[in-house]
Amino acid sequence: MREKFQRKWASFKRQPAFTGFCLLMAVLVLNIIIQTPAKFFTANNIRILCSKNAPLVLTCMGQAVLMMCGLLDLSTGIQLAFVNVITIMLPQELGVPVALGWVAGLLGGVLVSAFCGFCIVKLRLPAMLTTFSITYIIKGVNVLIMSEPQGKVDKIIWKTYDSMVLGVIPFAALVILLVLIIWQYIRRTPFGKHIYAVGNNPRNAYAIGINPEKIQMEAFIIKGFIVGLAGLCLTASNASGNPLQAEEYGLRSLSACILGGMNFGGWGSMSCGVLGGSFLVIVQNTVYYLFNFLTKAIPGLMINSYWQNLVSDVIIFLGLLATIITTKAQRETLKQGFVKQLKRGEKYGG
């Protein structure tokens, strides 16, 4: 049993998600110590953590799909606001049934993502500059549709989203789990098998009969579906509309995926996005409770949000350094494994 565990652990250490797992465990333990286990492991605390941060984690999962293809989308964050605006305004202004409005919001996320993919894949525009520009285009469209924060969500919707299924599982966590299950199916399809080949080297992938443009466009559509779900979760969480919210999720999701162990093209998995996004969430939560503890322990101590952001960013920066080091070690281990296999093949072939 011990040898079996050691083999599995050694195999896991070579996986991209190992880095994100270690970082998440480190800050999670620190958070539990600061907040105390009695307060952290409560149904209410877990529910709030999941419901408030599920949109960010889902956004990271969508970004992870693109990074497997060697692509990125900085406009992912504002796309959540676009989904939110459509979901709120269609029933409010046009009298569309609420359910149809939510479906339209989800489809809106897919269409916007497909448009980004068309500009990058078909028109060959640089991904970073293109999606940076599209961010401001979407912001303008959002403000045209919804000039100011407004609207509301039916009580049954936000109550359901903010609930605990069977009293132990946050509903928001089930949404994330659903996406993971869907992805487990997708990765067994031809797309799932080809995405790493395209991400690693599109020309080589084309040489063996894979259509890189088709795979990349499919990646943008899948990302759009996940971001659409994230936008719906954001709408349910806030129970209102805001045309300019979540813009920072674009960069944050990119950094979260890297923290989770991903690299551009052919390296990483969906779990890297989940672990990286969870790491960002727990870091912010840890820093909040740390400063809250210090203000109570030290009379007269005043700490503003600037210092909280500074400490959070320093921890994230250190996490990025750790990611670089461990990723290099993982790649070296895999390289040695490939060399060993080649030598074994030469031995039996000779």
mmCIF file of C-alpha atoms in Angstrom:
data_model
loop_
_atom_site.group_PDB
_atom_site.id
_atom_site.type_symbol
_atom_site.label_atom_id
_atom_site.label_comp_id
_atom_site.label_asym_id
_atom_site.label_seq_id
_atom_site.Cartn_x
_atom_site.Cartn_y
_atom_site.Cartn_z
ATOM 1 C CA MET A 1 0.000 0.000 0.000
ATOM 2 C CA ARG A 2 2.810 2.386 0.920
ATOM 3 C CA GLU A 3 4.705 1.660 -2.308
ATOM 4 C CA LYS A 4 1.539 2.185 -4.334
ATOM 5 C CA PHE A 5 0.966 5.547 -2.661
ATOM 6 C CA GLN A 6 4.592 6.541 -3.293
ATOM 7 C CA ARG A 7 4.258 5.670 -6.997
ATOM 8 C CA LYS A 8 1.075 7.709 -7.318
ATOM 9 C CA TRP A 9 2.633 10.622 -5.453
ATOM 10 C CA ALA A 10 5.718 10.517 -7.669
ATOM 11 C CA SER A 11 3.451 10.489 -10.732
ATOM 12 C CA PHE A 12 1.404 13.413 -9.376
ATOM 13 C CA LYS A 13 4.589 15.439 -8.785
ATOM 14 C CA ARG A 14 5.223 15.315 -12.533
ATOM 15 C CA GLN A 15 1.767 16.689 -13.340
ATOM 16 C CA PRO A 16 1.254 20.417 -14.107
ATOM 17 C CA ALA A 17 -1.398 20.695 -11.371
ATOM 18 C CA PHE A 18 1.110 19.716 -8.671
ATOM 19 C CA THR A 19 2.352 23.297 -8.413
ATOM 20 C CA GLY A 20 -1.119 24.748 -7.949
ATOM 21 C CA PHE A 21 -1.985 22.040 -5.445
ATOM 22 C CA CYS A 22 1.047 22.841 -3.270
ATOM 23 C CA LEU A 23 0.400 26.587 -3.364
ATOM 24 C CA LEU A 24 -3.281 26.130 -2.542
ATOM 25 C CA MET A 25 -2.546 23.768 0.360
ATOM 26 C CA ALA A 26 0.009 26.209 1.785
ATOM 27 C CA VAL A 27 -2.319 29.225 1.874
ATOM 28 C CA LEU A 28 -5.273 27.060 2.902
ATOM 29 C CA VAL A 29 -3.433 25.822 5.998
ATOM 30 C CA LEU A 30 -2.386 29.401 6.782
ATOM 31 C CA ASN A 31 -5.979 30.588 6.386
ATOM 32 C CA ILE A 32 -7.309 27.873 8.690
ATOM 33 C CA ILE A 33 -4.711 28.758 11.330
ATOM 34 C CA ILE A 34 -5.518 32.477 11.226
ATOM 35 C CA GLN A 35 -9.283 32.079 10.990
ATOM 36 C CA THR A 36 -9.251 29.023 13.350
ATOM 37 C CA PRO A 37 -10.678 25.654 12.243
ATOM 38 C CA ALA A 38 -13.888 26.213 14.218
ATOM 39 C CA LYS A 39 -14.752 29.276 12.112
ATOM 40 C CA PHE A 40 -13.356 28.092 8.776
ATOM 41 C CA PHE A 41 -15.063 24.697 8.687
ATOM 42 C CA THR A 42 -18.592 25.992 8.982
ATOM 43 C CA ALA A 43 -21.313 25.506 6.401
ATOM 44 C CA ASN A 44 -21.904 29.255 6.199
ATOM 45 C CA ASN A 45 -18.234 30.099 5.606
ATOM 46 C CA ILE A 46 -17.816 27.446 2.907
ATOM 47 C CA ARG A 47 -21.075 28.560 1.264
ATOM 48 C CA ILE A 48 -19.974 32.203 1.105
ATOM 49 C CA LEU A 49 -16.523 31.296 -0.231
ATOM 50 C CA CYS A 50 -18.026 29.217 -3.041
ATOM 51 C CA SER A 51 -20.937 31.458 -4.017
ATOM 52 C CA LYS A 52 -18.924 34.696 -4.085
ATOM 53 C CA ASN A 53 -15.910 33.273 -5.892
ATOM 54 C CA ALA A 54 -17.381 30.681 -8.277
ATOM 55 C CA PRO A 55 -17.489 33.261 -11.144
ATOM 56 C CA LEU A 56 -13.732 33.833 -10.855
ATOM 57 C CA VAL A 57 -12.916 30.119 -10.649
ATOM 58 C CA LEU A 58 -15.114 29.392 -13.686
ATOM 59 C CA THR A 59 -13.417 32.220 -15.594
ATOM 60 C CA CYS A 60 -10.045 30.642 -14.800
ATOM 61 C CA MET A 61 -11.324 27.300 -16.118
ATOM 62 C CA GLY A 62 -12.385 28.949 -19.369
ATOM 63 C CA GLN A 63 -9.027 30.686 -19.717
ATOM 64 C CA ALA A 64 -7.314 27.330 -19.120
ATOM 65 C CA VAL A 65 -8.954 25.882 -22.241
ATOM 66 C CA LEU A 66 -7.439 28.655 -24.355
ATOM 67 C CA MET A 67 -4.008 28.348 -22.762
ATOM 68 C CA MET A 68 -3.915 24.667 -23.679
ATOM 69 C CA CYS A 69 -4.128 25.896 -27.278
ATOM 70 C CA GLY A 70 -1.422 28.497 -26.707
ATOM 71 C CA LEU A 71 -3.958 31.364 -26.739
ATOM 72 C CA LEU A 72 -5.395 33.863 -24.256
ATOM 73 C CA ASP A 73 -8.303 36.277 -23.871
ATOM 74 C CA LEU A 74 -7.910 39.431 -21.778
ATOM 75 C CA SER A 75 -11.534 40.386 -22.431
ATOM 76 C CA THR A 76 -12.829 37.339 -20.546
ATOM 77 C CA GLY A 77 -13.617 39.398 -17.449
ATOM 78 C CA ILE A 78 -15.773 42.021 -19.126
ATOM 79 C CA GLN A 79 -17.568 39.239 -21.000
ATOM 80 C CA LEU A 80 -19.082 38.254 -17.647
ATOM 81 C CA ALA A 81 -20.548 41.749 -17.399
ATOM 82 C CA PHE A 82 -21.932 41.379 -20.941
ATOM 83 C CA VAL A 83 -23.702 38.159 -19.943
ATOM 84 C CA ASN A 84 -24.974 39.914 -16.815
ATOM 85 C CA VAL A 85 -26.330 42.876 -18.799
ATOM 86 C CA ILE A 86 -28.209 40.685 -21.293
ATOM 87 C CA THR A 87 -29.625 38.470 -18.555
ATOM 88 C CA ILE A 88 -30.984 41.465 -16.634
ATOM 89 C CA MET A 89 -32.115 43.769 -19.431
ATOM 90 C CA LEU A 90 -33.995 41.368 -21.727
ATOM 91 C CA PRO A 91 -36.677 40.512 -19.137
ATOM 92 C CA GLN A 92 -36.699 44.041 -17.697
ATOM 93 C CA GLU A 93 -36.914 46.077 -20.919
ATOM 94 C CA LEU A 94 -38.418 43.690 -23.470
ATOM 95 C CA GLY A 95 -40.566 41.540 -21.238
ATOM 96 C CA VAL A 96 -38.758 38.370 -22.279
ATOM 97 C CA PRO A 97 -39.393 35.394 -19.937
ATOM 98 C CA VAL A 98 -36.702 35.179 -17.257
ATOM 99 C CA ALA A 99 -35.603 31.682 -18.292
ATOM 100 C CA LEU A 100 -35.209 32.802 -21.922
ATOM 101 C CA GLY A 101 -33.244 35.848 -20.774
ATOM 102 C CA TRP A 102 -30.787 33.633 -18.899
ATOM 103 C CA VAL A 103 -30.387 31.341 -21.901
ATOM 104 C CA ALA A 104 -29.778 34.421 -24.076
ATOM 105 C CA GLY A 105 -27.119 35.592 -21.624
ATOM 106 C CA LEU A 106 -25.340 32.244 -21.864
ATOM 107 C CA LEU A 107 -25.493 32.319 -25.671
ATOM 108 C CA GLY A 108 -24.244 35.908 -25.593
ATOM 109 C CA GLY A 109 -21.106 34.741 -23.816
ATOM 110 C CA VAL A 110 -20.571 32.070 -26.473
ATOM 111 C CA LEU A 111 -21.071 34.530 -29.353
ATOM 112 C CA VAL A 112 -18.697 37.149 -27.949
ATOM 113 C CA SER A 113 -16.047 34.510 -27.361
ATOM 114 C CA ALA A 114 -16.554 33.166 -30.902
ATOM 115 C CA PHE A 115 -16.070 36.707 -32.225
ATOM 116 C CA CYS A 116 -12.771 36.963 -30.343
ATOM 117 C CA GLY A 117 -11.765 33.608 -31.772
ATOM 118 C CA PHE A 118 -12.635 34.718 -35.311
ATOM 119 C CA CYS A 119 -10.457 37.830 -34.998
ATOM 120 C CA ILE A 120 -7.512 35.858 -33.612
ATOM 121 C CA VAL A 121 -7.752 32.547 -35.478
ATOM 122 C CA LYS A 122 -9.206 33.568 -38.836
ATOM 123 C CA LEU A 123 -7.936 37.154 -39.184
ATOM 124 C CA ARG A 124 -4.552 36.291 -37.569
ATOM 125 C CA LEU A 125 -4.622 39.273 -35.210
ATOM 126 C CA PRO A 126 -2.388 39.190 -32.088
ATOM 127 C CA ALA A 127 -4.358 37.656 -29.219
ATOM 128 C CA MET A 128 -3.211 40.046 -26.498
ATOM 129 C CA LEU A 129 -3.767 43.288 -28.428
ATOM 130 C CA THR A 130 -7.020 42.056 -29.968
ATOM 131 C CA THR A 131 -8.669 40.996 -26.724
ATOM 132 C CA PHE A 132 -7.387 44.110 -24.959
ATOM 133 C CA SER A 133 -9.147 46.226 -27.592
ATOM 134 C CA ILE A 134 -12.279 44.071 -27.508
ATOM 135 C CA THR A 135 -12.464 44.686 -23.748
ATOM 136 C CA TYR A 136 -13.262 48.357 -24.399
ATOM 137 C CA ILE A 137 -15.643 47.526 -27.227
ATOM 138 C CA ILE A 138 -17.652 45.254 -24.927
ATOM 139 C CA LYS A 139 -17.588 47.888 -22.170
ATOM 140 C CA GLY A 140 -19.075 50.390 -24.604
ATOM 141 C CA VAL A 141 -21.782 47.946 -25.690
ATOM 142 C CA ASN A 142 -22.581 47.158 -22.064
ATOM 143 C CA VAL A 143 -23.027 50.836 -21.195
ATOM 144 C CA LEU A 144 -25.203 51.395 -24.260
ATOM 145 C CA ILE A 145 -27.510 48.593 -23.145
ATOM 146 C CA MET A 146 -27.362 49.395 -19.419
ATOM 147 C CA SER A 147 -26.308 52.982 -18.683
ATOM 148 C CA GLU A 148 -25.993 52.415 -14.926
ATOM 149 C CA PRO A 149 -26.178 49.550 -12.401
ATOM 150 C CA GLN A 150 -29.796 48.459 -12.123
ATOM 151 C CA GLY A 151 -32.229 45.578 -12.244
ATOM 152 C CA LYS A 152 -32.924 42.683 -9.948
ATOM 153 C CA VAL A 153 -32.984 38.912 -9.911
ATOM 154 C CA ASP A 154 -35.932 36.865 -8.707
ATOM 155 C CA LYS A 155 -35.528 35.787 -5.110
ATOM 156 C CA ILE A 156 -35.854 32.108 -5.921
ATOM 157 C CA ILE A 157 -32.828 32.333 -8.250
ATOM 158 C CA TRP A 158 -30.343 33.992 -5.925
ATOM 159 C CA LYS A 159 -31.645 32.001 -2.963
ATOM 160 C CA THR A 160 -31.067 28.760 -4.863
ATOM 161 C CA TYR A 161 -27.604 29.824 -6.002
ATOM 162 C CA ASP A 162 -26.644 30.818 -2.463
ATOM 163 C CA SER A 163 -27.987 27.605 -0.920
ATOM 164 C CA MET A 164 -26.485 24.364 0.370
ATOM 165 C CA VAL A 165 -27.602 21.178 -1.381
ATOM 166 C CA LEU A 166 -28.453 18.495 1.176
ATOM 167 C CA GLY A 167 -27.158 20.942 3.757
ATOM 168 C CA VAL A 168 -23.496 20.183 3.026
ATOM 169 C CA ILE A 169 -22.652 21.024 -0.618
ATOM 170 C CA PRO A 170 -22.754 24.645 -1.872
ATOM 171 C CA PHE A 171 -24.836 24.984 -5.039
ATOM 172 C CA ALA A 172 -22.053 27.090 -6.608
ATOM 173 C CA ALA A 173 -19.595 24.222 -6.060
ATOM 174 C CA LEU A 174 -21.920 21.935 -8.021
ATOM 175 C CA VAL A 175 -21.731 24.322 -11.005
ATOM 176 C CA ILE A 176 -17.929 24.062 -10.967
ATOM 177 C CA LEU A 177 -18.172 20.280 -10.606
ATOM 178 C CA LEU A 178 -20.573 20.140 -13.567
ATOM 179 C CA VAL A 179 -18.069 21.963 -15.788
ATOM 180 C CA LEU A 180 -15.298 19.596 -14.669
ATOM 181 C CA ILE A 181 -17.460 16.570 -15.527
ATOM 182 C CA ILE A 182 -18.284 18.001 -18.957
ATOM 183 C CA TRP A 183 -14.595 18.662 -19.542
ATOM 184 C CA GLN A 184 -13.718 15.074 -18.576
ATOM 185 C CA TYR A 185 -15.989 13.970 -21.407
ATOM 186 C CA ILE A 186 -14.639 16.547 -23.875
ATOM 187 C CA ARG A 187 -11.015 15.610 -23.245
ATOM 188 C CA ARG A 188 -11.795 12.079 -24.445
ATOM 189 C CA THR A 189 -13.116 13.393 -27.773
ATOM 190 C CA PRO A 190 -10.884 14.131 -30.790
ATOM 191 C CA PHE A 191 -10.835 17.780 -29.712
ATOM 192 C CA GLY A 192 -9.526 16.838 -26.268
ATOM 193 C CA LYS A 193 -6.805 14.713 -27.826
ATOM 194 C CA HIS A 194 -5.788 17.313 -30.409
ATOM 195 C CA ILE A 195 -5.794 20.453 -28.262
ATOM 196 C CA TYR A 196 -2.382 19.708 -26.743
ATOM 197 C CA ALA A 197 -0.865 18.950 -30.134
ATOM 198 C CA VAL A 198 -2.108 22.285 -31.504
ATOM 199 C CA GLY A 199 -0.973 24.134 -28.401
ATOM 200 C CA ASN A 200 2.477 22.599 -28.516
ATOM 201 C CA ASN A 201 3.100 23.189 -32.237
ATOM 202 C CA PRO A 202 0.298 24.096 -34.715
ATOM 203 C CA ARG A 203 2.474 23.340 -37.753
ATOM 204 C CA ASN A 204 3.353 19.857 -36.573
ATOM 205 C CA ALA A 205 -0.295 19.265 -35.685
ATOM 206 C CA TYR A 206 -1.302 20.306 -39.211
ATOM 207 C CA ALA A 207 1.332 17.988 -40.669
ATOM 208 C CA ILE A 208 -0.280 14.965 -39.017
ATOM 209 C CA GLY A 209 -3.762 15.865 -40.234
ATOM 210 C CA ILE A 210 -5.130 18.087 -37.445
ATOM 211 C CA ASN A 211 -6.825 21.354 -38.388
ATOM 212 C CA PRO A 212 -5.373 23.926 -35.931
ATOM 213 C CA GLU A 213 -7.913 26.635 -36.787
ATOM 214 C CA LYS A 214 -10.842 24.300 -36.127
ATOM 215 C CA ILE A 215 -9.403 23.232 -32.753
ATOM 216 C CA GLN A 216 -8.700 26.835 -31.721
ATOM 217 C CA MET A 217 -12.195 28.008 -32.682
ATOM 218 C CA GLU A 218 -13.709 25.119 -30.727
ATOM 219 C CA ALA A 219 -11.570 26.158 -27.747
ATOM 220 C CA PHE A 220 -12.997 29.701 -27.918
ATOM 221 C CA ILE A 221 -16.563 28.352 -28.099
ATOM 222 C CA ILE A 222 -16.042 26.073 -25.092
ATOM 223 C CA LYS A 223 -14.443 28.961 -23.228
ATOM 224 C CA GLY A 224 -17.448 31.107 -24.118
ATOM 225 C CA PHE A 225 -19.833 28.528 -22.670
ATOM 226 C CA ILE A 226 -17.874 28.379 -19.397
ATOM 227 C CA VAL A 227 -17.647 32.172 -19.203
ATOM 228 C CA GLY A 228 -21.379 32.343 -19.900
ATOM 229 C CA LEU A 229 -21.994 30.126 -16.885
ATOM 230 C CA ALA A 230 -19.647 32.346 -14.864
ATOM 231 C CA GLY A 231 -21.668 35.404 -15.920
ATOM 232 C CA LEU A 232 -24.893 33.741 -14.821
ATOM 233 C CA CYS A 233 -23.315 32.866 -11.464
ATOM 234 C CA LEU A 234 -22.180 36.478 -11.109
ATOM 235 C CA THR A 235 -25.708 37.665 -11.857
ATOM 236 C CA ALA A 236 -27.194 35.293 -9.289
ATOM 237 C CA SER A 237 -24.561 36.238 -6.716
ATOM 238 C CA ASN A 238 -25.073 40.015 -7.062
ATOM 239 C CA ALA A 239 -28.816 39.757 -7.785
ATOM 240 C CA SER A 240 -28.542 42.846 -10.001
ATOM 241 C CA GLY A 241 -26.849 44.222 -13.105
ATOM 242 C CA ASN A 242 -23.647 46.208 -13.518
ATOM 243 C CA PRO A 243 -22.187 46.921 -16.991
ATOM 244 C CA LEU A 244 -18.620 47.523 -15.769
ATOM 245 C CA GLN A 245 -18.044 44.752 -13.236
ATOM 246 C CA ALA A 246 -15.499 41.891 -13.314
ATOM 247 C CA GLU A 247 -13.182 43.529 -15.880
ATOM 248 C CA GLU A 248 -10.144 42.557 -13.787
ATOM 249 C CA TYR A 249 -11.080 38.870 -14.067
ATOM 250 C CA GLY A 250 -9.360 38.762 -17.468
ATOM 251 C CA LEU A 251 -5.867 39.351 -16.090
ATOM 252 C CA ARG A 252 -6.586 37.571 -12.829
ATOM 253 C CA SER A 253 -7.690 34.414 -14.624
ATOM 254 C CA LEU A 254 -4.526 34.477 -16.718
ATOM 255 C CA SER A 255 -2.281 34.801 -13.651
ATOM 256 C CA ALA A 256 -4.351 32.174 -11.800
ATOM 257 C CA CYS A 257 -3.811 29.604 -14.553
ATOM 258 C CA ILE A 258 -0.055 30.205 -14.451
ATOM 259 C CA LEU A 259 -0.117 29.895 -10.663
ATOM 260 C CA GLY A 260 -2.026 26.645 -11.083
ATOM 261 C CA GLY A 261 0.836 25.209 -13.150
ATOM 262 C CA MET A 262 -0.187 26.036 -16.719
ATOM 263 C CA ASN A 263 1.979 27.260 -19.535
ATOM 264 C CA PHE A 264 1.081 28.491 -22.994
ATOM 265 C CA GLY A 265 0.432 25.526 -25.248
ATOM 266 C CA GLY A 266 0.553 21.802 -24.624
ATOM 267 C CA TRP A 267 1.114 21.998 -20.871
ATOM 268 C CA GLY A 268 -1.545 22.081 -18.180
ATOM 269 C CA SER A 269 -5.120 21.006 -17.560
ATOM 270 C CA MET A 270 -8.500 22.297 -16.430
ATOM 271 C CA SER A 271 -7.573 21.475 -12.823
ATOM 272 C CA CYS A 272 -4.750 24.029 -13.055
ATOM 273 C CA GLY A 273 -7.361 26.748 -13.565
ATOM 274 C CA VAL A 274 -9.411 25.512 -10.603
ATOM 275 C CA LEU A 275 -6.377 25.337 -8.299
ATOM 276 C CA GLY A 276 -4.995 28.699 -9.429
ATOM 277 C CA GLY A 277 -8.334 30.449 -9.068
ATOM 278 C CA SER A 278 -8.854 28.891 -5.638
ATOM 279 C CA PHE A 279 -5.368 30.038 -4.641
ATOM 280 C CA LEU A 280 -6.232 33.661 -5.451
ATOM 281 C CA VAL A 281 -9.474 33.382 -3.494
ATOM 282 C CA ILE A 282 -7.832 31.886 -0.398
ATOM 283 C CA VAL A 283 -4.949 34.393 -0.503
ATOM 284 C CA GLN A 284 -7.371 37.314 -0.382
ATOM 285 C CA ASN A 285 -9.388 35.633 2.338
ATOM 286 C CA THR A 286 -6.255 34.908 4.376
ATOM 287 C CA VAL A 287 -4.944 38.466 4.125
ATOM 288 C CA TYR A 288 -8.349 39.865 5.120
ATOM 289 C CA TYR A 289 -8.508 37.776 8.292
ATOM 290 C CA LEU A 290 -4.834 38.428 9.063
ATOM 291 C CA PHE A 291 -5.300 42.197 9.062
ATOM 292 C CA ASN A 292 -8.590 41.835 10.872
ATOM 293 C CA PHE A 293 -6.743 39.924 13.603
ATOM 294 C CA LEU A 294 -3.957 42.545 13.759
ATOM 295 C CA THR A 295 -6.382 45.467 14.134
ATOM 296 C CA LYS A 296 -7.999 43.698 17.080
ATOM 297 C CA ALA A 297 -4.695 42.619 18.653
ATOM 298 C CA ILE A 298 -2.963 46.014 18.311
ATOM 299 C CA PRO A 299 -5.037 48.917 19.700
ATOM 300 C CA GLY A 300 -5.145 51.944 17.420
ATOM 301 C CA LEU A 301 -3.809 50.099 14.379
ATOM 302 C CA MET A 302 -5.528 51.269 11.180
ATOM 303 C CA ILE A 303 -4.996 49.346 7.950
ATOM 304 C CA ASN A 304 -6.593 50.384 4.674
ATOM 305 C CA SER A 305 -7.277 48.257 1.600
ATOM 306 C CA TYR A 306 -3.994 49.383 -0.015
ATOM 307 C CA TRP A 307 -1.945 47.342 2.450
ATOM 308 C CA GLN A 308 -4.201 44.333 2.044
ATOM 309 C CA ASN A 309 -3.782 44.464 -1.734
ATOM 310 C CA LEU A 310 -0.022 44.927 -1.353
ATOM 311 C CA VAL A 311 0.395 41.852 0.853
ATOM 312 C CA SER A 312 -1.895 39.792 -1.400
ATOM 313 C CA ASP A 313 0.086 40.758 -4.504
ATOM 314 C CA VAL A 314 3.406 39.962 -2.807
ATOM 315 C CA ILE A 315 2.142 36.474 -1.907
ATOM 316 C CA ILE A 316 0.915 35.974 -5.484
ATOM 317 C CA PHE A 317 4.291 37.114 -6.829
ATOM 318 C CA LEU A 318 6.080 34.618 -4.596
ATOM 319 C CA GLY A 319 3.674 31.976 -5.845
ATOM 320 C CA LEU A 320 4.607 32.807 -9.448
ATOM 321 C CA LEU A 321 8.300 32.390 -8.598
ATOM 322 C CA ALA A 322 7.542 29.006 -7.041
ATOM 323 C CA THR A 323 5.597 28.058 -10.152
ATOM 324 C CA ILE A 324 8.558 28.827 -12.413
ATOM 325 C CA ILE A 325 10.906 26.716 -10.313
ATOM 326 C CA THR A 326 8.627 23.691 -9.983
ATOM 327 C CA THR A 327 7.529 23.791 -13.632
ATOM 328 C CA LYS A 328 11.157 23.648 -14.750
ATOM 329 C CA ALA A 329 11.719 20.667 -12.478
ATOM 330 C CA GLN A 330 8.616 18.923 -13.845
ATOM 331 C CA ARG A 331 9.663 19.535 -17.417
ATOM 332 C CA GLU A 332 13.150 18.192 -16.720
ATOM 333 C CA THR A 333 11.660 15.047 -15.163
ATOM 334 C CA LEU A 334 9.442 14.488 -18.186
ATOM 335 C CA LYS A 335 12.374 15.107 -20.527
ATOM 336 C CA GLN A 336 14.450 12.479 -18.730
ATOM 337 C CA GLY A 337 11.515 10.067 -19.002
ATOM 338 C CA PHE A 338 11.266 10.616 -22.758
ATOM 339 C CA VAL A 339 15.008 10.124 -23.208
ATOM 340 C CA LYS A 340 14.852 6.893 -21.200
ATOM 341 C CA GLN A 341 12.006 5.601 -23.371
ATOM 342 C CA LEU A 342 13.909 6.461 -26.554
ATOM 343 C CA LYS A 343 17.038 4.662 -25.343
ATOM 344 C CA ARG A 344 14.942 1.621 -24.421
ATOM 345 C CA GLY A 345 13.417 1.665 -27.900
ATOM 346 C CA GLU A 346 16.865 1.847 -29.510
ATOM 347 C CA LYS A 347 18.036 -1.065 -27.358
ATOM 348 C CA TYR A 348 15.223 -3.380 -28.422
ATOM 349 C CA GLY A 349 15.205 -2.055 -31.945
ATOM 350 C CA GLY A 350 18.902 -2.797 -32.415
#
